[in-house]
PDB file of C-alpha atoms in Angstrom:
ATOM      1  CA  MET A   1     123.730   4.547  -9.204  1.00  0.00           C
ATOM      2  CA  VAL A   2     120.222   3.644  -7.039  1.00  0.00           C
ATOM      3  CA  ARG A   3     121.661   1.882  -4.282  1.00  0.00           C
ATOM      4  CA  LYS A   4     124.327   4.641  -3.616  1.00  0.00           C
ATOM      5  CA  GLY A   5     122.267   7.904  -3.331  1.00  0.00           C
ATOM      6  CA  ILE A   6     120.315   5.492  -0.851  1.00  0.00           C
ATOM      7  CA  LYS A   7     123.696   4.826   1.331  1.00  0.00           C
ATOM      8  CA  ILE A   8     124.047   8.399   1.339  1.00  0.00           C
ATOM      9  CA  ILE A   9     120.553   8.554   2.238  1.00  0.00           C
ATOM     10  CA  ILE A  10     120.729   6.383   4.958  1.00  0.00           C
ATOM     11  CA  ILE A  11     123.954   7.630   5.948  1.00  0.00           C
ATOM     12  CA  PHE A  12     122.969  11.838   6.395  1.00  0.00           C
ATOM     13  CA  ILE A  13     120.243  10.230   9.080  1.00  0.00           C
ATOM     14  CA  LEU A  14     122.336   8.281  10.786  1.00  0.00           C
ATOM     15  CA  ILE A  15     123.876  11.679  11.477  1.00  0.00           C
ATOM     16  CA  LEU A  16     121.694  13.995  12.096  1.00  0.00           C
ATOM     17  CA  GLN A  17     119.616  11.048  14.152  1.00  0.00           C
ATOM     18  CA  PRO A  18     122.128  12.275  17.951  1.00  0.00           C
ATOM     19  CA  CYS A  19     121.356  15.787  17.196  1.00  0.00           C
ATOM     20  CA  GLY A  20     116.787  14.806  18.050  1.00  0.00           C
ATOM     21  CA  VAL A  21     117.627  13.061  21.068  1.00  0.00           C
ATOM     22  CA  ARG A  22     116.937  14.918  24.689  1.00  0.00           C
ATOM     23  CA  ALA A  23     118.854  12.674  27.688  1.00  0.00           C
ATOM     24  CA  LEU A  24     117.543  14.280  30.450  1.00  0.00           C
ATOM     25  CA  ILE A  25     119.393  13.800  33.306  1.00  0.00           C
ATOM     26  CA  GLN A  26     118.789  13.824  36.943  1.00  0.00           C
ATOM     27  CA  LEU A  27     121.225  14.266  39.859  1.00  0.00           C
ATOM     28  CA  PRO A  28     120.219  13.096  42.982  1.00  0.00           C
ATOM     29  CA  VAL A  29     119.037  15.264  45.504  1.00  0.00           C
ATOM     30  CA  GLU A  30     121.921  14.891  48.794  1.00  0.00           C
ATOM     31  CA  GLU A  31     124.816  15.604  45.095  1.00  0.00           C
ATOM     32  CA  LEU A  32     123.273  19.232  45.046  1.00  0.00           C
ATOM     33  CA  ALA A  33     124.006  22.529  46.243  1.00  0.00           C
ATOM     34  CA  LYS A  34     122.530  23.403  49.397  1.00  0.00           C
ATOM     35  CA  GLU A  35     124.945  26.452  50.419  1.00  0.00           C
ATOM     36  CA  SER A  36     127.081  29.196  48.735  1.00  0.00           C
ATOM     37  CA  VAL A  37     130.880  30.836  49.335  1.00  0.00           C
ATOM     38  CA  THR A  38     132.393  34.075  48.708  1.00  0.00           C
ATOM     39  CA  PRO A  39     135.483  33.712  47.365  1.00  0.00           C
ATOM     40  CA  VAL A  40     138.658  35.013  49.864  1.00  0.00           C
ATOM     41  CA  PHE A  41     141.305  37.074  47.714  1.00  0.00           C
ATOM     42  CA  ASP A  42     145.010  37.485  49.512  1.00  0.00           C
ATOM     43  CA  LYS A  43     145.253  40.758  47.845  1.00  0.00           C
ATOM     44  CA  ASN A  44     142.534  42.284  47.209  1.00  0.00           C
ATOM     45  CA  ASP A  45     142.826  45.149  44.581  1.00  0.00           C
ATOM     46  CA  SER A  46     139.783  46.238  42.703  1.00  0.00           C
ATOM     47  CA  VAL A  47     142.150  48.164  40.074  1.00  0.00           C
ATOM     48  CA  ARG A  48     145.131  46.609  38.357  1.00  0.00           C
ATOM     49  CA  SER A  49     147.575  48.034  35.709  1.00  0.00           C
ATOM     50  CA  ARG A  50     146.886  51.905  37.733  1.00  0.00           C
ATOM     51  CA  ASN A  51     147.294  54.260  34.895  1.00  0.00           C
ATOM     52  CA  ILE A  52     147.370  56.910  37.255  1.00  0.00           C
ATOM     53  CA  VAL A  53     149.496  56.676  40.797  1.00  0.00           C
ATOM     54  CA  THR A  54     148.045  59.480  42.842  1.00  0.00           C
ATOM     55  CA  ALA A  55     149.179  58.126  46.625  1.00  0.00           C
ATOM     56  CA  ASN A  56     151.948  60.371  47.914  1.00  0.00           C
ATOM     57  CA  LYS A  57     151.345  63.190  45.667  1.00  0.00           C
ATOM     58  CA  MET A  58     150.470  66.605  45.362  1.00  0.00           C
ATOM     59  CA  GLU A  59     148.348  68.142  43.085  1.00  0.00           C
ATOM     60  CA  MET A  60     147.328  71.651  42.264  1.00  0.00           C
ATOM     61  CA  SER A  61     144.613  73.512  40.779  1.00  0.00           C
ATOM     62  CA  PHE A  62     142.788  75.808  39.463  1.00  0.00           C
ATOM     63  CA  PHE A  63     139.441  76.321  38.733  1.00  0.00           C
ATOM     64  CA  TYR A  64     136.435  79.123  38.004  1.00  0.00           C
ATOM     65  CA  GLY A  65     133.028  78.623  39.796  1.00  0.00           C
ATOM     66  CA  TRP A  66     129.988  79.333  39.374  1.00  0.00           C
ATOM     67  CA  ALA A  67     127.118  80.276  41.403  1.00  0.00           C
ATOM     68  CA  LEU A  68     123.774  78.342  39.955  1.00  0.00           C
ATOM     69  CA  THR A  69     121.470  79.356  42.681  1.00  0.00           C
ATOM     70  CA  GLU A  70     123.320  83.226  43.369  1.00  0.00           C
ATOM     71  CA  PRO A  71     120.612  85.945  42.720  1.00  0.00           C
ATOM     72  CA  ILE A  72     122.242  89.104  43.663  1.00  0.00           C
ATOM     73  CA  ALA A  73     125.862  88.946  43.841  1.00  0.00           C
ATOM     74  CA  ASN A  74     127.769  88.411  40.823  1.00  0.00           C
ATOM     75  CA  VAL A  75     128.069  84.441  40.604  1.00  0.00           C
ATOM     76  CA  SER A  76     131.884  84.276  39.333  1.00  0.00           C
ATOM     77  CA  LYS A  77     134.913  83.751  40.908  1.00  0.00           C
ATOM     78  CA  LEU A  78     138.714  82.348  40.499  1.00  0.00           C
ATOM     79  CA  GLY A  79     140.252  79.903  42.589  1.00  0.00           C
ATOM     80  CA  PHE A  80     143.495  77.755  43.999  1.00  0.00           C
ATOM     81  CA  SER A  81     143.854  74.329  45.020  1.00  0.00           C
ATOM     82  CA  GLY A  82     146.561  72.324  46.602  1.00  0.00           C
ATOM     83  CA  TYR A  83     146.065  68.584  47.610  1.00  0.00           C
ATOM     84  CA  TYR A  84     148.049  66.136  49.236  1.00  0.00           C
ATOM     85  CA  HIS A  85     147.326  62.502  48.656  1.00  0.00           C
ATOM     86  CA  ALA A  86     147.719  60.676  52.014  1.00  0.00           C
ATOM     87  CA  SER A  87     146.669  57.109  49.665  1.00  0.00           C
ATOM     88  CA  GLU A  88     144.736  56.040  46.384  1.00  0.00           C
ATOM     89  CA  GLU A  89     141.601  56.837  48.261  1.00  0.00           C
ATOM     90  CA  ASN A  90     142.184  60.347  50.884  1.00  0.00           C
ATOM     91  CA  ALA A  91     143.164  63.596  49.561  1.00  0.00           C
ATOM     92  CA  TYR A  92     143.731  66.853  51.983  1.00  0.00           C
ATOM     93  CA  GLY A  93     143.913  70.544  50.563  1.00  0.00           C
ATOM     94  CA  LEU A  94     143.339  74.031  50.608  1.00  0.00           C
ATOM     95  CA  MET A  95     141.044  75.529  48.332  1.00  0.00           C
ATOM     96  CA  LEU A  96     141.259  79.889  48.354  1.00  0.00           C
ATOM     97  CA  SER A  97     139.310  81.794  45.735  1.00  0.00           C
ATOM     98  CA  LYS A  98     138.447  85.217  45.387  1.00  0.00           C
ATOM     99  CA  ASN A  99     134.947  85.833  43.903  1.00  0.00           C
ATOM    100  CA  PHE A 100     134.119  88.605  41.507  1.00  0.00           C
ATOM    101  CA  SER A 101     132.918  91.971  42.606  1.00  0.00           C
ATOM    102  CA  GLY A 102     129.500  93.556  41.324  1.00  0.00           C
ATOM    103  CA  VAL A 103     126.180  92.252  41.269  1.00  0.00           C
ATOM    104  CA  SER A 104     124.705  89.656  38.929  1.00  0.00           C
ATOM    105  CA  THR A 105     122.578  90.012  36.063  1.00  0.00           C
ATOM    106  CA  TYR A 106     119.548  89.240  37.300  1.00  0.00           C
ATOM    107  CA  ALA A 107     120.537  92.197  39.647  1.00  0.00           C
ATOM    108  CA  LYS A 108     121.402  94.772  36.999  1.00  0.00           C
ATOM    109  CA  GLN A 109     117.715  93.573  35.318  1.00  0.00           C
ATOM    110  CA  LEU A 110     115.745  94.692  38.156  1.00  0.00           C
ATOM    111  CA  ASN A 111     117.837  97.980  38.169  1.00  0.00           C
ATOM    112  CA  ASP A 112     116.929  98.628  34.566  1.00  0.00           C
ATOM    113  CA  GLU A 113     112.898  97.786  35.325  1.00  0.00           C
ATOM    114  CA  TYR A 114     112.110  98.359  39.010  1.00  0.00           C
ATOM    115  CA  LYS A 115     115.393 100.661  40.008  1.00  0.00           C
ATOM    116  CA  LEU A 116     115.778  98.207  42.902  1.00  0.00           C
ATOM    117  CA  ASP A 117     120.032  98.914  43.696  1.00  0.00           C
ATOM    118  CA  PHE A 118     121.948  96.078  44.856  1.00  0.00           C
ATOM    119  CA  THR A 119     125.093  97.297  44.574  1.00  0.00           C
ATOM    120  CA  ARG A 120     125.316  98.784  48.425  1.00  0.00           C
ATOM    121  CA  ALA A 121     124.509  95.362  49.756  1.00  0.00           C
ATOM    122  CA  PRO A 122     127.341  93.220  51.461  1.00  0.00           C
ATOM    123  CA  THR A 123     128.631  90.388  48.491  1.00  0.00           C
ATOM    124  CA  ILE A 124     131.278  88.053  49.955  1.00  0.00           C
ATOM    125  CA  ASP A 125     134.731  88.811  48.472  1.00  0.00           C
ATOM    126  CA  SER A 126     136.892  85.494  48.839  1.00  0.00           C
ATOM    127  CA  SER A 127     137.045  82.520  50.604  1.00  0.00           C
ATOM    128  CA  LEU A 128     139.640  79.828  51.999  1.00  0.00           C
ATOM    129  CA  PHE A 129     138.476  76.081  53.231  1.00  0.00           C
ATOM    130  CA  PHE A 130     140.030  73.726  53.831  1.00  0.00           C
ATOM    131  CA  ASP A 131     138.611  70.146  51.652  1.00  0.00           C
ATOM    132  CA  TYR A 132     138.848  66.687  51.786  1.00  0.00           C
ATOM    133  CA  ASN A 133     138.232  64.303  49.678  1.00  0.00           C
ATOM    134  CA  TRP A 134     137.543  60.632  49.443  1.00  0.00           C
ATOM    135  CA  LYS A 135     138.004  59.162  45.764  1.00  0.00           C
ATOM    136  CA  ALA A 136     135.053  56.657  45.783  1.00  0.00           C
ATOM    137  CA  PHE A 137     135.915  55.512  42.334  1.00  0.00           C
ATOM    138  CA  TYR A 138     139.156  54.857  39.274  1.00  0.00           C
ATOM    139  CA  GLY A 139     138.159  53.574  36.071  1.00  0.00           C
ATOM    140  CA  LYS A 140     139.531  53.248  32.919  1.00  0.00           C
ATOM    141  CA  PHE A 141     137.349  53.922  29.498  1.00  0.00           C
ATOM    142  CA  SER A 142     137.933  53.665  25.723  1.00  0.00           C
ATOM    143  CA  LEU A 143     136.723  56.114  23.399  1.00  0.00           C
ATOM    144  CA  SER A 144     138.932  54.682  20.844  1.00  0.00           C
ATOM    145  CA  LYS A 145     141.090  51.374  19.846  1.00  0.00           C
ATOM    146  CA  TYR A 146     144.209  54.227  21.193  1.00  0.00           C
ATOM    147  CA  ILE A 147     143.027  56.374  23.380  1.00  0.00           C
ATOM    148  CA  VAL A 148     142.245  54.865  27.202  1.00  0.00           C
ATOM    149  CA  THR A 149     141.076  57.754  29.416  1.00  0.00           C
ATOM    150  CA  ASN A 150     141.126  57.565  33.166  1.00  0.00           C
ATOM    151  CA  PHE A 151     138.394  58.800  35.824  1.00  0.00           C
ATOM    152  CA  HIS A 152     138.733  59.464  39.359  1.00  0.00           C
ATOM    153  CA  PHE A 153     134.800  60.376  41.169  1.00  0.00           C
ATOM    154  CA  PHE A 154     135.135  61.463  44.754  1.00  0.00           C
ATOM    155  CA  GLY A 155     133.324  63.104  47.210  1.00  0.00           C
ATOM    156  CA  THR A 156     134.244  66.456  49.082  1.00  0.00           C
ATOM    157  CA  LEU A 157     133.892  67.903  52.554  1.00  0.00           C
ATOM    158  CA  ALA A 158     134.973  71.302  53.098  1.00  0.00           C
ATOM    159  CA  ALA A 159     135.226  73.356  56.236  1.00  0.00           C
ATOM    160  CA  GLY A 160     136.214  77.201  56.374  1.00  0.00           C
ATOM    161  CA  LEU A 161     135.528  80.738  56.497  1.00  0.00           C
ATOM    162  CA  LEU A 162     133.914  83.383  53.543  1.00  0.00           C
ATOM    163  CA  LYS A 163     134.898  86.604  54.061  1.00  0.00           C
ATOM    164  CA  TYR A 164     132.463  89.683  53.473  1.00  0.00           C
ATOM    165  CA  PRO A 165     133.233  93.317  53.051  1.00  0.00           C
ATOM    166  CA  HIS A 166     132.437  94.286  56.453  1.00  0.00           C
ATOM    167  CA  LYS A 167     132.143  90.484  58.213  1.00  0.00           C
ATOM    168  CA  THR A 168     134.200  87.086  58.160  1.00  0.00           C
ATOM    169  CA  PHE A 169     131.613  83.868  58.462  1.00  0.00           C
ATOM    170  CA  PRO A 170     132.164  79.862  58.770  1.00  0.00           C
ATOM    171  CA  GLY A 171     130.581  77.510  56.761  1.00  0.00           C
ATOM    172  CA  VAL A 172     130.535  74.244  55.335  1.00  0.00           C
ATOM    173  CA  ALA A 173     130.943  72.200  52.263  1.00  0.00           C
ATOM    174  CA  ALA A 174     129.943  69.092  50.763  1.00  0.00           C
ATOM    175  CA  GLY A 175     130.107  67.554  47.493  1.00  0.00           C
ATOM    176  CA  LEU A 176     130.566  65.407  44.544  1.00  0.00           C
ATOM    177  CA  GLY A 177     133.752  65.465  41.612  1.00  0.00           C
ATOM    178  CA  GLN A 178     135.378  64.375  38.857  1.00  0.00           C
ATOM    179  CA  LYS A 179     137.887  64.110  37.283  1.00  0.00           C
ATOM    180  CA  PHE A 180     140.039  63.230  33.746  1.00  0.00           C
ATOM    181  CA  TYR A 181     142.624  62.468  33.202  1.00  0.00           C
ATOM    182  CA  PHE A 182     144.545  64.004  29.751  1.00  0.00           C
ATOM    183  CA  ASN A 183     147.885  61.920  30.709  1.00  0.00           C
ATOM    184  CA  LYS A 184     149.504  60.885  33.946  1.00  0.00           C
ATOM    185  CA  ASN A 185     149.919  64.552  35.267  1.00  0.00           C
ATOM    186  CA  PHE A 186     147.289  66.843  33.650  1.00  0.00           C
ATOM    187  CA  SER A 187     143.720  66.702  34.792  1.00  0.00           C
ATOM    188  CA  PHE A 188     140.223  68.004  33.809  1.00  0.00           C
ATOM    189  CA  ARG A 189     138.102  68.587  36.946  1.00  0.00           C
ATOM    190  CA  PHE A 190     134.996  69.819  38.264  1.00  0.00           C
ATOM    191  CA  ASP A 191     133.494  70.313  41.079  1.00  0.00           C
ATOM    192  CA  PHE A 192     130.038  70.084  42.446  1.00  0.00           C
ATOM    193  CA  ARG A 193     128.755  71.735  45.941  1.00  0.00           C
ATOM    194  CA  VAL A 194     126.286  73.181  48.534  1.00  0.00           C
ATOM    195  CA  PHE A 195     127.886  75.697  50.508  1.00  0.00           C
ATOM    196  CA  VAL A 196     126.137  76.714  53.939  1.00  0.00           C
ATOM    197  CA  ASN A 197     127.291  79.317  56.015  1.00  0.00           C
ATOM    198  CA  GLN A 198     125.707  82.587  57.912  1.00  0.00           C
ATOM    199  CA  ALA A 199     125.198  85.706  55.220  1.00  0.00           C
ATOM    200  CA  PRO A 200     123.937  89.328  55.167  1.00  0.00           C
ATOM    201  CA  ILE A 201     120.156  89.357  53.037  1.00  0.00           C
ATOM    202  CA  PRO A 202     120.867  91.939  50.272  1.00  0.00           C
ATOM    203  CA  PHE A 203     117.139  92.612  50.508  1.00  0.00           C
ATOM    204  CA  LEU A 204     117.277  96.121  52.514  1.00  0.00           C
ATOM    205  CA  LYS A 205     113.586  97.963  52.600  1.00  0.00           C
ATOM    206  CA  CYS A 206     113.880 101.787  52.613  1.00  0.00           C
ATOM    207  CA  GLU A 207     113.211 103.570  55.202  1.00  0.00           C
ATOM    208  CA  PRO A 208     113.599 107.488  55.128  1.00  0.00           C
ATOM    209  CA  GLY A 209     114.740 107.776  57.907  1.00  0.00           C
ATOM    210  CA  LYS A 210     116.134 105.311  59.830  1.00  0.00           C
ATOM    211  CA  HIS A 211     117.985 103.906  56.750  1.00  0.00           C
ATOM    212  CA  GLU A 212     118.448 104.550  53.224  1.00  0.00           C
ATOM    213  CA  GLY A 213     118.851 101.356  50.978  1.00  0.00           C
ATOM    214  CA  ILE A 214     117.091  99.470  47.985  1.00  0.00           C
ATOM    215  CA  LYS A 215     114.109 102.317  46.550  1.00  0.00           C
ATOM    216  CA  ASN A 216     110.870 100.080  46.313  1.00  0.00           C
ATOM    217  CA  SER A 217     109.855 102.613  43.249  1.00  0.00           C
ATOM    218  CA  THR A 218     111.172 105.127  41.444  1.00  0.00           C
ATOM    219  CA  THR A 219     109.480 107.805  43.893  1.00  0.00           C
ATOM    220  CA  ASP A 220     111.558 106.645  46.810  1.00  0.00           C
ATOM    221  CA  SER A 221     114.395 109.303  47.821  1.00  0.00           C
ATOM    222  CA  CYS A 222     116.138 106.077  48.941  1.00  0.00           C
ATOM    223  CA  ASN A 223     119.064 107.205  47.043  1.00  0.00           C
ATOM    224  CA  GLU A 224     122.174 109.025  49.856  1.00  0.00           C
ATOM    225  CA  PRO A 225     123.459 108.429  52.649  1.00  0.00           C
ATOM    226  CA  ALA A 226     124.046 104.728  51.733  1.00  0.00           C
ATOM    227  CA  PRO A 227     123.172 102.135  53.995  1.00  0.00           C
ATOM    228  CA  LYS A 228     125.417 100.646  56.421  1.00  0.00           C
ATOM    229  CA  TYR A 229     126.507  97.281  55.853  1.00  0.00           C
ATOM    230  CA  SER A 230     125.658  96.214  59.254  1.00  0.00           C
ATOM    231  CA  ASP A 231     122.022  97.556  58.500  1.00  0.00           C
ATOM    232  CA  PHE A 232     121.687  94.342  56.476  1.00  0.00           C
ATOM    233  CA  SER A 233     120.425  91.821  58.991  1.00  0.00           C
ATOM    234  CA  GLU A 234     121.276  88.239  58.155  1.00  0.00           C
ATOM    235  CA  ARG A 235     120.400  83.946  57.769  1.00  0.00           C
ATOM    236  CA  LEU A 236     121.724  80.714  56.635  1.00  0.00           C
ATOM    237  CA  THR A 237     122.243  80.327  53.385  1.00  0.00           C
ATOM    238  CA  LEU A 238     122.997  77.760  51.407  1.00  0.00           C
ATOM    239  CA  THR A 239     124.697  78.216  47.331  1.00  0.00           C
ATOM    240  CA  SER A 240     125.283  75.924  45.154  1.00  0.00           C
ATOM    241  CA  VAL A 241     128.204  76.573  43.116  1.00  0.00           C
ATOM    242  CA  LEU A 242     130.613  74.364  39.729  1.00  0.00           C
ATOM    243  CA  ASP A 243     133.391  74.410  39.831  1.00  0.00           C
ATOM    244  CA  LEU A 244     135.692  74.138  36.443  1.00  0.00           C
ATOM    245  CA  GLY A 245     139.490  73.941  37.015  1.00  0.00           C
ATOM    246  CA  ILE A 246     143.214  71.995  35.803  1.00  0.00           C
ATOM    247  CA  SER A 247     145.038  70.257  37.803  1.00  0.00           C
ATOM    248  CA  TYR A 248     148.645  69.026  37.697  1.00  0.00           C
ATOM    249  CA  ILE A 249     149.928  65.841  40.135  1.00  0.00           C
ATOM    250  CA  PHE A 250     153.366  65.464  40.886  1.00  0.00           C
TER     251      PHE A 250
END
């Protein structure tokens, strides 16, 4: 029995012994790598098994726009856009939008508290822009074992016209956008753009005898007649806008 136990211990030690041995391997210097190379692929496809194919297809979108930095005019608008996807990287289209009339909530508060009437100032009525989209990134991610969400991340560059009641101004816009696809046709789209254009300044000081503008106090008599749109001076204006909409590719 004792001999059998000694044999088991010796076998156990022999089995464990190689694990404790650490060999140091030294290679000749001339065998070590001295330079690196970049693999070259015959076909440089960044995405395989693409679920959403957009090349040579049309896209229609309806969207709601929210002006994030507009202090006086109504911040809402509705729009329609159409795009042609020339490739998986480039798309070209037109954006037509109609702004809501009236003034912003902040302007209403100014009128309630300080009797500053901004309803006489010219505000943007509509706009038409030519828009270029550069689809920089297409990807997929899974929220569960059975659902795969496809998305596009893209940059936008646009140029067009903004119509006011008395005048039309040229403008440009640049921004970023993202689309999340419900299926191969429908997607949720949002765009953030910064518009740069010449625009009327809504702040017009009351000058009785010259023109009747915004009242400076409750005692001012600048009520009638209303100022002309030409009384408002102009300046270069930056407006950031967030568009949320639904797109359909066909």
